[in-house]
Each structure stands twice: as C-alpha cells, then as structure tokens.
GROMACS .gro file of C-alpha atoms in nm:
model
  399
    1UNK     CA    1  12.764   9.814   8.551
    2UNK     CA    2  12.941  10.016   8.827
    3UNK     CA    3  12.654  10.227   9.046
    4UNK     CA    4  12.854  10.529   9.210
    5UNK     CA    5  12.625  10.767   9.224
    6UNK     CA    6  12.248  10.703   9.282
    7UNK     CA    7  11.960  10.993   9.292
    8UNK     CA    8  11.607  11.002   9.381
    9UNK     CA    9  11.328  11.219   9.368
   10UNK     CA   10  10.958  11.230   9.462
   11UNK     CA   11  10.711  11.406   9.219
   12UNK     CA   12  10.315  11.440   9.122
   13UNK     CA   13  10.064  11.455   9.415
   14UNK     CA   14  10.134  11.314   9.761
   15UNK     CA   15  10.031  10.999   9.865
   16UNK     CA   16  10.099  10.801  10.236
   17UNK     CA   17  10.466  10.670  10.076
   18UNK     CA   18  10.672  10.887   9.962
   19UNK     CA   19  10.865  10.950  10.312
   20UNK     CA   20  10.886  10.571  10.372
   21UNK     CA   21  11.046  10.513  10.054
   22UNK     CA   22  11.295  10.744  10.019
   23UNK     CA   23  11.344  10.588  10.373
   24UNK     CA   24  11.358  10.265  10.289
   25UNK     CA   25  11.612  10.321   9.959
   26UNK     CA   26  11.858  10.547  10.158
   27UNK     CA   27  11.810  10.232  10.426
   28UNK     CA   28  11.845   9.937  10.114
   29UNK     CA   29  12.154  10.112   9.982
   30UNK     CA   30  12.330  10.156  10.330
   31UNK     CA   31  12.302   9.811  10.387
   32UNK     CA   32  12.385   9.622  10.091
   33UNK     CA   33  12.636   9.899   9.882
   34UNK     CA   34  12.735  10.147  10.159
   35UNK     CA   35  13.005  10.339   9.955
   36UNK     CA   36  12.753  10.436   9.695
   37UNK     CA   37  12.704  10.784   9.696
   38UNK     CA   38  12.311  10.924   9.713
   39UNK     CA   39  12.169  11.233   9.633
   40UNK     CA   40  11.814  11.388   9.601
   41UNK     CA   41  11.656  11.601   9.402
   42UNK     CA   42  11.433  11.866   9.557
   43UNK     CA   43  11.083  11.951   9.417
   44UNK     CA   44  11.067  11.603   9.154
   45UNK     CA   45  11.187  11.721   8.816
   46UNK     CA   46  11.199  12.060   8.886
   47UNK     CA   47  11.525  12.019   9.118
   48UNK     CA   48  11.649  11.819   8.827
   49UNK     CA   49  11.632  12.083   8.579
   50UNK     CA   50  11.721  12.354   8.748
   51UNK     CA   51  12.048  12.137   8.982
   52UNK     CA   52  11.859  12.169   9.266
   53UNK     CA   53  11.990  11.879   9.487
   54UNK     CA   54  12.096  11.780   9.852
   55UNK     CA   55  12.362  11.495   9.936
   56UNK     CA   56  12.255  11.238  10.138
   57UNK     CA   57  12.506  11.250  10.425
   58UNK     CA   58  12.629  10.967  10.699
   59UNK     CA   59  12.424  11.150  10.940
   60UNK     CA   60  12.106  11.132  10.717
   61UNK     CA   61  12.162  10.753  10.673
   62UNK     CA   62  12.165  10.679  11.023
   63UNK     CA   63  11.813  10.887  11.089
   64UNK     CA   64  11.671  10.729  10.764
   65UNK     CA   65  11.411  10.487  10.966
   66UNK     CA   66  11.269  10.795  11.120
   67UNK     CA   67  11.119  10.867  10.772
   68UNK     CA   68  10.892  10.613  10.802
   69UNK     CA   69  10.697  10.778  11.094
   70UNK     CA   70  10.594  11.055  10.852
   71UNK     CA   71  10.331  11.176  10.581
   72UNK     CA   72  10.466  11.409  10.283
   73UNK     CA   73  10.778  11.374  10.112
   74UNK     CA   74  11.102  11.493  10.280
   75UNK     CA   75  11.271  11.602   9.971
   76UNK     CA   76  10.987  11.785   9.804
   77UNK     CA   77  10.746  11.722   9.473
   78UNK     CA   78  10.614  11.948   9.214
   79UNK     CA   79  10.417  11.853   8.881
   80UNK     CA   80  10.632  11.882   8.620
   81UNK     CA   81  10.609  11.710   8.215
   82UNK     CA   82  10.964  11.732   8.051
   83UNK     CA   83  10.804  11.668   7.734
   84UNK     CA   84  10.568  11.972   7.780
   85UNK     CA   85  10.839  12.262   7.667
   86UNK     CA   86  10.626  12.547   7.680
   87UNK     CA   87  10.502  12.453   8.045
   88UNK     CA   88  10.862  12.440   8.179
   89UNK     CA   89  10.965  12.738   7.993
   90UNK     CA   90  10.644  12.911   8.120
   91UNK     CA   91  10.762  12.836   8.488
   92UNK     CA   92  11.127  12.949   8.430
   93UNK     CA   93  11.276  12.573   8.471
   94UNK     CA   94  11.411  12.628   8.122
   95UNK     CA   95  11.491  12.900   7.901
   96UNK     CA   96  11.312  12.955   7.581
   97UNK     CA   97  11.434  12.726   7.297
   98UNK     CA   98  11.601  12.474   7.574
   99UNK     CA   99  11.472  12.105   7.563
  100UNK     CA  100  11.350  12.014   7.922
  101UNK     CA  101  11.486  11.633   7.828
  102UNK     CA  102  11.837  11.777   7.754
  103UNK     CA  103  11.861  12.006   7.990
  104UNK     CA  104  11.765  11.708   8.248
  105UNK     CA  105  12.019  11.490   8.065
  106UNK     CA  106  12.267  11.757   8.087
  107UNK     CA  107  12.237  11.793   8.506
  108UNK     CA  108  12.243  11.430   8.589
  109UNK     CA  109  12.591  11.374   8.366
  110UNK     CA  110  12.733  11.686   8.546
  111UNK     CA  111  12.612  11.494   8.854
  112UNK     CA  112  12.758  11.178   8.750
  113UNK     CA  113  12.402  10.961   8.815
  114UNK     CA  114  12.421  10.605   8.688
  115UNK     CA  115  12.061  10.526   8.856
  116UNK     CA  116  11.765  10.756   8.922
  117UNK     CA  117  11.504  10.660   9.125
  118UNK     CA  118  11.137  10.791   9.084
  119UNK     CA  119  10.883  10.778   9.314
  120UNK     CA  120  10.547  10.868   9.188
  121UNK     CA  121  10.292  10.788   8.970
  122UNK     CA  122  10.195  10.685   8.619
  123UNK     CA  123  10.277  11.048   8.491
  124UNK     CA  124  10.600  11.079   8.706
  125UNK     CA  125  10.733  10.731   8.500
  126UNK     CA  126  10.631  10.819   8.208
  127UNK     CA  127  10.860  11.101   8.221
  128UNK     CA  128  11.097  10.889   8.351
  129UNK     CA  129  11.054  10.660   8.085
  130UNK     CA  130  11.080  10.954   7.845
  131UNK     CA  131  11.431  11.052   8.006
  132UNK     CA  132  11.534  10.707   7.960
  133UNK     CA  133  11.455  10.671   7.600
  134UNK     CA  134  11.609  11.013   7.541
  135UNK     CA  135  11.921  10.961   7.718
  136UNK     CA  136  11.979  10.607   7.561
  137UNK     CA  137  11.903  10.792   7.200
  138UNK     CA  138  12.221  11.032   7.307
  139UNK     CA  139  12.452  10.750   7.432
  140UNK     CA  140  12.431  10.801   7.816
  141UNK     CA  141  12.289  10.518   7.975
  142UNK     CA  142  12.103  10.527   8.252
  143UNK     CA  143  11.911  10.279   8.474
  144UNK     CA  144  11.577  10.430   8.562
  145UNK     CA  145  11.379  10.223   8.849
  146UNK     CA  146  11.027  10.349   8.990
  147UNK     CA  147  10.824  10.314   9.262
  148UNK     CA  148  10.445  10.330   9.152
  149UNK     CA  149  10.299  10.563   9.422
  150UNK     CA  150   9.917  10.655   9.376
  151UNK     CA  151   9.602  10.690   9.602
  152UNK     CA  152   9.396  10.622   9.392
  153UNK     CA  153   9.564  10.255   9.291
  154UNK     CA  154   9.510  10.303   8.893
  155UNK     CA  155   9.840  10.204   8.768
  156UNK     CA  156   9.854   9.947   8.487
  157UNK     CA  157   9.993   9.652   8.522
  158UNK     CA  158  10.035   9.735   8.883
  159UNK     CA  159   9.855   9.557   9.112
  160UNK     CA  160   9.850   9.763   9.455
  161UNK     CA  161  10.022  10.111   9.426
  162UNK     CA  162  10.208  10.215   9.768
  163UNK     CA  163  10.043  10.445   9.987
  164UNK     CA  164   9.653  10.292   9.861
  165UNK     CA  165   9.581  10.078  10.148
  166UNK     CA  166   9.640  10.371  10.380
  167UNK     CA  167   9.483  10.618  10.182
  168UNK     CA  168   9.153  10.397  10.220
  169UNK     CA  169   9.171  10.378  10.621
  170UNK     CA  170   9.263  10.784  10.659
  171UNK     CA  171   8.953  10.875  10.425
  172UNK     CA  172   8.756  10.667  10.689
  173UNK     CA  173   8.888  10.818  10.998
  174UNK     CA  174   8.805  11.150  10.799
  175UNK     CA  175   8.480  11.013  10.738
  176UNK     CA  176   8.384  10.941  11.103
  177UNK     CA  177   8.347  11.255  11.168
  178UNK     CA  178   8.254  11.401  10.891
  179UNK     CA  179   7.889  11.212  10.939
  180UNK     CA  180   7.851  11.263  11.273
  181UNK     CA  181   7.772  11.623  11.108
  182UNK     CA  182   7.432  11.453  11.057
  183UNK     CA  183   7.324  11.512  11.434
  184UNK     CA  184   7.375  11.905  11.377
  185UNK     CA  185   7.046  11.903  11.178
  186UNK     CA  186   6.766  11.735  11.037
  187UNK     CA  187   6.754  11.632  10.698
  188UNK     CA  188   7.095  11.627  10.600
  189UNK     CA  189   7.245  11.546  10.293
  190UNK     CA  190   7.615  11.414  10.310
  191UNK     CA  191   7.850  11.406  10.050
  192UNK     CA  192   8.199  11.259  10.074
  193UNK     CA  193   8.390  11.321   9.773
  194UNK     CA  194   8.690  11.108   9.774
  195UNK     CA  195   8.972  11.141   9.518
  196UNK     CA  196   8.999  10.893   9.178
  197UNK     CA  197   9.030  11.088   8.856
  198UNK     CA  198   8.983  10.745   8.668
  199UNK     CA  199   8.938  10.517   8.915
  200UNK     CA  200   8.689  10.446   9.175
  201UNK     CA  201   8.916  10.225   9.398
  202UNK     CA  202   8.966  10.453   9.666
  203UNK     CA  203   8.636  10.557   9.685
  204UNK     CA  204   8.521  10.197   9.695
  205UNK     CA  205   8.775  10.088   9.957
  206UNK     CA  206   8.722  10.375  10.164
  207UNK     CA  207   8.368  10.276  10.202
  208UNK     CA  208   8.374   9.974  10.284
  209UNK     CA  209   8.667  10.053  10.591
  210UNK     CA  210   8.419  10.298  10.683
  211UNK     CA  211   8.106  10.028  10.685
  212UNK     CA  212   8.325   9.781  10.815
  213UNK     CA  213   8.438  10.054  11.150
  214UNK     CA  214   8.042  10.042  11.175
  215UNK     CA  215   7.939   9.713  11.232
  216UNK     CA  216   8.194   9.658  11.470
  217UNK     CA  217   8.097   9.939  11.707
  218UNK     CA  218   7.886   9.914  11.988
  219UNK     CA  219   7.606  10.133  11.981
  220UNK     CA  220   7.316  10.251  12.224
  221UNK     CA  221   7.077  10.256  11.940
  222UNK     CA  222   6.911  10.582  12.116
  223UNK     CA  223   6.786  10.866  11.847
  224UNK     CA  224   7.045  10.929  11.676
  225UNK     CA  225   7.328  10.701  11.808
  226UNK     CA  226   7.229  10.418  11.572
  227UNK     CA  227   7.470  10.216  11.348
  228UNK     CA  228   7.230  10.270  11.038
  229UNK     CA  229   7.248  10.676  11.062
  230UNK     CA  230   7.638  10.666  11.080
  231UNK     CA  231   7.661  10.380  10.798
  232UNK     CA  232   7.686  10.461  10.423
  233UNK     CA  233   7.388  10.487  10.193
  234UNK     CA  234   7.568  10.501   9.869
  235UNK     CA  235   7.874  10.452   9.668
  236UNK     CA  236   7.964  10.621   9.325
  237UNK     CA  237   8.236  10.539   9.104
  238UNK     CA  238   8.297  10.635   8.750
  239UNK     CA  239   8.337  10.266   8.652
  240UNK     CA  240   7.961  10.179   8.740
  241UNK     CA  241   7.680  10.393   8.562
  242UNK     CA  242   7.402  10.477   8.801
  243UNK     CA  243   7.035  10.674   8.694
  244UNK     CA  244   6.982  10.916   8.889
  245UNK     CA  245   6.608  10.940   8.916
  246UNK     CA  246   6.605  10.568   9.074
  247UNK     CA  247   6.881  10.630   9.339
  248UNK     CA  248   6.721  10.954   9.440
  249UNK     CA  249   6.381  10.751   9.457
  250UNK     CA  250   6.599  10.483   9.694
  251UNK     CA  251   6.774  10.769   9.907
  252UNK     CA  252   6.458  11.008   9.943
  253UNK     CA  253   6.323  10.675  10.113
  254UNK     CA  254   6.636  10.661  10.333
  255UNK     CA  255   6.615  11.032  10.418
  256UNK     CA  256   6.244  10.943  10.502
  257UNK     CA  257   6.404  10.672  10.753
  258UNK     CA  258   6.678  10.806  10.950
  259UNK     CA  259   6.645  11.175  10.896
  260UNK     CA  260   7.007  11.143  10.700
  261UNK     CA  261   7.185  11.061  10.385
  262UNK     CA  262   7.521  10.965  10.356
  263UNK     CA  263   7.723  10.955   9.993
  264UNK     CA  264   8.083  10.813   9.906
  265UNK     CA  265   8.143  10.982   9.553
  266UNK     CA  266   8.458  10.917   9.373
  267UNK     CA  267   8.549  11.262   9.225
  268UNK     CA  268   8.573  11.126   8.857
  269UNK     CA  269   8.219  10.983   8.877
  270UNK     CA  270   7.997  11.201   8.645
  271UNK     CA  271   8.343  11.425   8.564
  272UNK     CA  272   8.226  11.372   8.191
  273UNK     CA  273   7.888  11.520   8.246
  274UNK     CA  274   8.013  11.767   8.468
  275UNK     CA  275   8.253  11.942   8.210
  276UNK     CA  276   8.003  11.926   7.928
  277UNK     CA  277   7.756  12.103   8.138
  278UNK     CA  278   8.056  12.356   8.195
  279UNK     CA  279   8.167  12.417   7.813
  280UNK     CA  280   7.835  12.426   7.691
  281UNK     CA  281   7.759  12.678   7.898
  282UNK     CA  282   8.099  12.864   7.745
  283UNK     CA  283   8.288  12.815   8.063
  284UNK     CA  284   8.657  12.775   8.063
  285UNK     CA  285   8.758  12.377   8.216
  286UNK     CA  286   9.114  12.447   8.396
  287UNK     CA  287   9.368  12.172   8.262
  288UNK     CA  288   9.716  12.076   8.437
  289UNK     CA  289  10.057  12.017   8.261
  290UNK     CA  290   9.964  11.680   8.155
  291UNK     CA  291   9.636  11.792   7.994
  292UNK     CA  292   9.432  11.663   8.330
  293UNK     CA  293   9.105  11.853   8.424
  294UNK     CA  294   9.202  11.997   8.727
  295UNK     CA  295   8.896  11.832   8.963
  296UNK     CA  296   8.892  12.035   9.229
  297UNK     CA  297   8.798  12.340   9.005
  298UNK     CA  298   8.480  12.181   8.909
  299UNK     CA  299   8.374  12.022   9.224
  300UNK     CA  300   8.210  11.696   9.127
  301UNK     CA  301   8.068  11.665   9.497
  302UNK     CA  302   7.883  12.003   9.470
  303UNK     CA  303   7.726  11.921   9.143
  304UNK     CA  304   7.607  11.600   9.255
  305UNK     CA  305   7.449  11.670   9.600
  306UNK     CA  306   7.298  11.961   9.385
  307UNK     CA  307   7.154  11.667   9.162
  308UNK     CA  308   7.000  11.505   9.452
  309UNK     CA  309   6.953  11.758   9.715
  310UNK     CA  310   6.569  11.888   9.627
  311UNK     CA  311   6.498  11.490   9.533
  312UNK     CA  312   6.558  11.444   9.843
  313UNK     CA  313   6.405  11.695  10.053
  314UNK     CA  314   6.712  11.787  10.247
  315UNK     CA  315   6.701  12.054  10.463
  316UNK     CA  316   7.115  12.055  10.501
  317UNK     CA  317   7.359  11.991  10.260
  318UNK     CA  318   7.738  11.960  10.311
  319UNK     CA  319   8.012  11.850  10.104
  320UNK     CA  320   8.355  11.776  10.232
  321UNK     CA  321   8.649  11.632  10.043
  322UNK     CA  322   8.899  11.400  10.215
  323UNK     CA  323   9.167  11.369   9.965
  324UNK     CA  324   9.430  11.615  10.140
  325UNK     CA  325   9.397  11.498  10.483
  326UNK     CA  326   9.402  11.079  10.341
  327UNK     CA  327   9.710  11.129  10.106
  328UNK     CA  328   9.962  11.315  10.348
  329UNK     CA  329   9.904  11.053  10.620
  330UNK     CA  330  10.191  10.835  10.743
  331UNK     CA  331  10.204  10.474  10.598
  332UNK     CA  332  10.016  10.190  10.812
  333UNK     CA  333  10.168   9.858  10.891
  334UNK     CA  334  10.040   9.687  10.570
  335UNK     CA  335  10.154  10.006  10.331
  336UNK     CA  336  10.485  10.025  10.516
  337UNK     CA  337  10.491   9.639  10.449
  338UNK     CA  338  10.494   9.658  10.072
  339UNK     CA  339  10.720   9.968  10.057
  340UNK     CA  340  10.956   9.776  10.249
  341UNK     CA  341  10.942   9.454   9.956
  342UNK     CA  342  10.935   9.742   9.695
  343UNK     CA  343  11.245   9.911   9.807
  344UNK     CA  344  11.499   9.643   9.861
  345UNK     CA  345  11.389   9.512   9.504
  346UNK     CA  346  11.400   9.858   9.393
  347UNK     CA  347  11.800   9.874   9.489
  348UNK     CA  348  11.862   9.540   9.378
  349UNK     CA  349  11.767   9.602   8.998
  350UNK     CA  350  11.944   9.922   8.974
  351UNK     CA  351  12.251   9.724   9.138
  352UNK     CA  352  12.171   9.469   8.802
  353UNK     CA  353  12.132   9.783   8.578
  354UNK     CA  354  11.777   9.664   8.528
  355UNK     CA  355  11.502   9.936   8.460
  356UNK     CA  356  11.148   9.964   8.513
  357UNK     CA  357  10.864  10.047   8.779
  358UNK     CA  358  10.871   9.801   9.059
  359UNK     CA  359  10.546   9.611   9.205
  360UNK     CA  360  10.312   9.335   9.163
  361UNK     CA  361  10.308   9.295   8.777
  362UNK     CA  362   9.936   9.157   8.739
  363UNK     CA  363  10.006   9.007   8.397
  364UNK     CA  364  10.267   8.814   8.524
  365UNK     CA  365  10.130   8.629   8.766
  366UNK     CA  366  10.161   8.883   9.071
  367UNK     CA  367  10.545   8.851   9.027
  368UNK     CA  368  10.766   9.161   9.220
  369UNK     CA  369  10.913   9.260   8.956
  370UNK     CA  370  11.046   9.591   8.753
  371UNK     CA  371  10.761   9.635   8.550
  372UNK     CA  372  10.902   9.753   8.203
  373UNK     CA  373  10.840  10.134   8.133
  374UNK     CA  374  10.672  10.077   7.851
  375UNK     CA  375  10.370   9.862   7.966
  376UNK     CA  376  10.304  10.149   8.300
  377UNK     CA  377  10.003  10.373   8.189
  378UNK     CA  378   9.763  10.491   8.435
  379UNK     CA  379   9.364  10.533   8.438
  380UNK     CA  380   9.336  10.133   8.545
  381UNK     CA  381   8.969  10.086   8.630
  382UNK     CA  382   8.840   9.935   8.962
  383UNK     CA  383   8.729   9.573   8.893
  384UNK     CA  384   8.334   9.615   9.029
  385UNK     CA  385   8.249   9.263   9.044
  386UNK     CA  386   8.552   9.239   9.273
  387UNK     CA  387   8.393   8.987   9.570
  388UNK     CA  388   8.387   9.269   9.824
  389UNK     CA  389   8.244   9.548   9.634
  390UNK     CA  390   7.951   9.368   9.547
  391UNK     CA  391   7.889   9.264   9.920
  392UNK     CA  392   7.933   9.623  10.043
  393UNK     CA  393   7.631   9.711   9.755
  394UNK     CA  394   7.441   9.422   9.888
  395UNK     CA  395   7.467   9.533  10.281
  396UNK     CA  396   7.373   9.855  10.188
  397UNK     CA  397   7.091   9.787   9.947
  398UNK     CA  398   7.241   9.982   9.653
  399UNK     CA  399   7.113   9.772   9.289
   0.00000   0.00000   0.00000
C-alpha cells in the first residue's frame, strides 16, 4: 500500500499524552517517510464530520518536539459517537437523515486519507473501529492505527495506557496540598476523589505516590508537622467492596489520633449505590453520548464523606477532585518514554497497512504490538492483589 496522505486526531477526555503524541507521529513520519503529507483534524470526530482540518506544514514539523513540553492536545478533542445519529444530528455535525459513518467516510475520501490515526481511548477506537468496518463494507480501505490514551489505565488488552503513569504523580502533587488543608482546623475530614469510572487504578497508584512522597520526607514531628497526619488513611476503589460501618469504626479511631482523616476515593467506587439512591428518589441521572453517567453530576466524593462524616465526628469536611488538574499535565520522563515506543510503532504499521490500537498487548505476552480493534474494550479492572496494592493496605492498616 502507498501512504500519501496521513491524518490524526485526538478525541474523548484529556489525558498527560495527547500533545506528545501527535508530537511524536508528526516527528516518526518526518523521519522515516518525509514526503508523506499530514493533516489533523480539529475537535476529534467532530472536525472530521464537519472538514474541519489543518495541514501540517514544514514549519510545524520542525517545532514538533516542542509538543512534548505540553499538557492538552494541540489540535483539539470533543466527545463524539458516530454510531449515535441522533447525538450528532442534535449538535449540528450532521443533518437530519445523514449517517455520521458516511458522512465521515465521505470527508476523508475527499481528503484523500489512506491512514488515520486516533489518539484516545476505548470509546475513541471503538469508533474508529466502527469507521473501519464501515468503510471496508463500502470498498474504501483504510488503515486505522490507535494510540490507547486513558488516565484511568482501563483499556483491555492494554497493559499501561499513555498518559497513566503521569496522571498518578500530578494527582499526588495535587494531593500535597490538598491535606495540608488539615492544619486549617480540627477535626477534618478529607476526601480526595480521584477519577476511574471503572477502574480504581488511578486512584490506587495515586496513593501510593502520595504515601511513598511521605516516607521519604523529613519531618520535625512537632503538632501537626508529622508524617502520619499528612499520610493516607484510606483507599477506595470500585473493584474492592468495603462495609462501611467497620471502616468508619477504623477511621473515627484515626480521627481520635491525629485530629485528621485523609480519603483516596476512586470516583466509580459506590457509583452503583449512588445512582440508585438518585432514581429512587425520582431524580434524573445525566448520561453522555456513549450512555456514560456523567460522574461529576453526582459527586461520588460528596456522598461518601457524607457517609462517614457524623461517624466520624468531624468538625470540617472538604472534598476536592483532582482529575482536571492530573489529566492536562505534561508527560513525565517514563510517560514520554512509552509514547515515544508507541509512536514510531504506530507509523511503522500504518507504513505496513496494518490496523489496530498500539501498546503492550497483555495476552500476548507484553508484545508492542497493534492490538486488533476488535479485542480493545474498556472498563479493565485494577488487579487488587497486585504486590504493591496490598503493601500500601498493609502500611496503612486498611483490612
């Protein structure tokens, strides 16, 4: 297959990789296939259906390793399901009785694209995957390679999703000081509510970067400057079942202690309960495009330091959410790492005319590969027998 024309695009929430990437393919394809010609769609599949795109110029190949340096995405994203008609209609990408998939088909033949990059997660390649299948159906072949870019690192059969590793250390830094809120009054109740619809990786991970920054400070060990006030009491994730009576009976005894409590909740812990509190008490439960509850509506965190708040006898409860500030951070050197193996095998399939999501495929032995569309699917749960999630329970004496 003859690549000509290549086009990317960036879609679903943000996460610490979507600049680098784009960076890194504009970089992979200047290097090994200069005369291929790269554009971008703006806003994910939105700029697709309606043609919105930019041209990826000589000048914007030489600045391309800037892109590393940043957070965001430099060509846009936007949350958009081909497959869900009445949503694009609704938001004027289509007109009414136009199929989003041939309208999409449509644009990148006018375009001329023989490969199409995505970067984004499980919902972003399933579209893609949907495009693919649809445009194959129709007799216009098109390689389709991903990049499998979520937070929250729930990507089946992926085994570490770019942008996951820094997501954890941000929601840490954010977490520093976020608890040293606990010296502004007695009694206080701390919740962190991290992000992990399904999965209580992040959550997890972001814990134990914040326990580990702990033990290695020095501390004076005066009042209130003492490693066991600023540490983590507890760790929720929707993978691991807790009773609520018990841990309020362990953290009342903590508040007792140090005069503080402090809470790493993964926002899809207790989402279940949380909604059918909601619709039984004939509330509406706000749903996005892909059928999703929309989390931040309901505000797991509130509802659960609510739950333990009078069990506890705090005097001060606050409840902060880190996901914003965690997932538009710059890559660090290990993210940036991975990206960088992800992207040069990212060009060199679509060079092959080989399709899929690249990344660690778990079921084949941790191989770099491009993961076939049809085995991606998101919700993959956090392992919690993995070695270090059971220490981090044991250091902090959670059962």
């Amino acid at each position: 297959m003859t690549v000509r024309t290549v086009a990317m695009l960036t879609a679903g929430g943000l996460a610490p990789c979507l600049s680098s990437a784009v960076g890194g393919l504009i970089e992979r394809y200047t290097e090994v296939a200069p005369d291929v010609r790269i554009i971008a769609y703006r806003n994910g599949y939105a700029g697709l259906l309606t043609g919105d795109s930019v041209e990826v110029t000589d000048e914007v190949r030489a600045q391309a390793h800037l892109l590393h340096r940043f957070g965001g995405s430099p060509i846009g994203n936007s949350r958009v399901k081909l497959t869900n008609v009445e949503d694009c209609a609704k938001r004027g990408l289509v007109r009414e009785g136009q199929d989003p998939l041939h309208v999409a088909a449509e644009q990148l033949e006018r375009d001329g694209v023989d490969v199409l990059h995505t970067i984004g997660g499980d919902d972003t390649n399933g579209t893609a995957a949907d495009l693919a299948a649809y445009l194959h159906e129709n007799d216009y072949e098109l390689t389709v390679v991903g990049l499998p870019k979520t937070i929250d690192n729930d990507i089946i059969p992926i085994r570490q999703s770019l942008g996951a590793w820094t997501a954890a250390e941000q929601g840490a830094v954010f977490a520093r000081n976020i608890i040293a809120e606990h010296t502004s009054n007695p009694r206080m109740l701390i919740v962190h509510e991290v992000m992990g619809r399904h999965c209580g990786w992040l959550a997890a991970a972001t814990a134990r970067e914040h326990h580990e920054w702990v033990k290695a400070q020095e501390w004076s060990g005066w009042l209130e400057n003492d490693a066991r006030r600023w540490d983590v009491h507890g760790v929720y994730v929707p993978e691991r079942p807790f009773d609520i009576a018990a841990e309020a009976k362990r953290l009342r005894a903590v508040m007792d202690e140090y005069d503080c409590v402090n809470l790493f909740l993964s926002e899809g812990a207790g989402v279940h309960e949380v909604v059918e509190a909601m619709e039984a008490a004939g509330e509406e439960v706000t749903r996005d495009p892909f059928g999703h509850v929309q989390i931040d509506k309901i505000n797991p965190g509130q509802w659960f330091a609510k739950q333990f708040a009078a069990q506890l006898g705090a005097e001060k409860v606050l409840v902060q959410k880190s996901g914003y500030f965690s997932r538009s951070a710059a890559s660090n050197e290990a993210d940036l790492t991975l990206i960088k193996r992800c992207t040069d095998h990212a060009v060199d399939a679509a060079l092959r005319g080989e399709s899929g999501v690249v990344g660690q495929d778990e079921e084949r032995g941790d191989e770099l590969r491009a993961v076939e569309f049809d085995r991606i699917k998101g919700g993959k749960a956090f392992d919690t027998s993995t070695a270090w999630f059971t220490e981090l329970l044991a250091d902090l004496g959670q059962a």
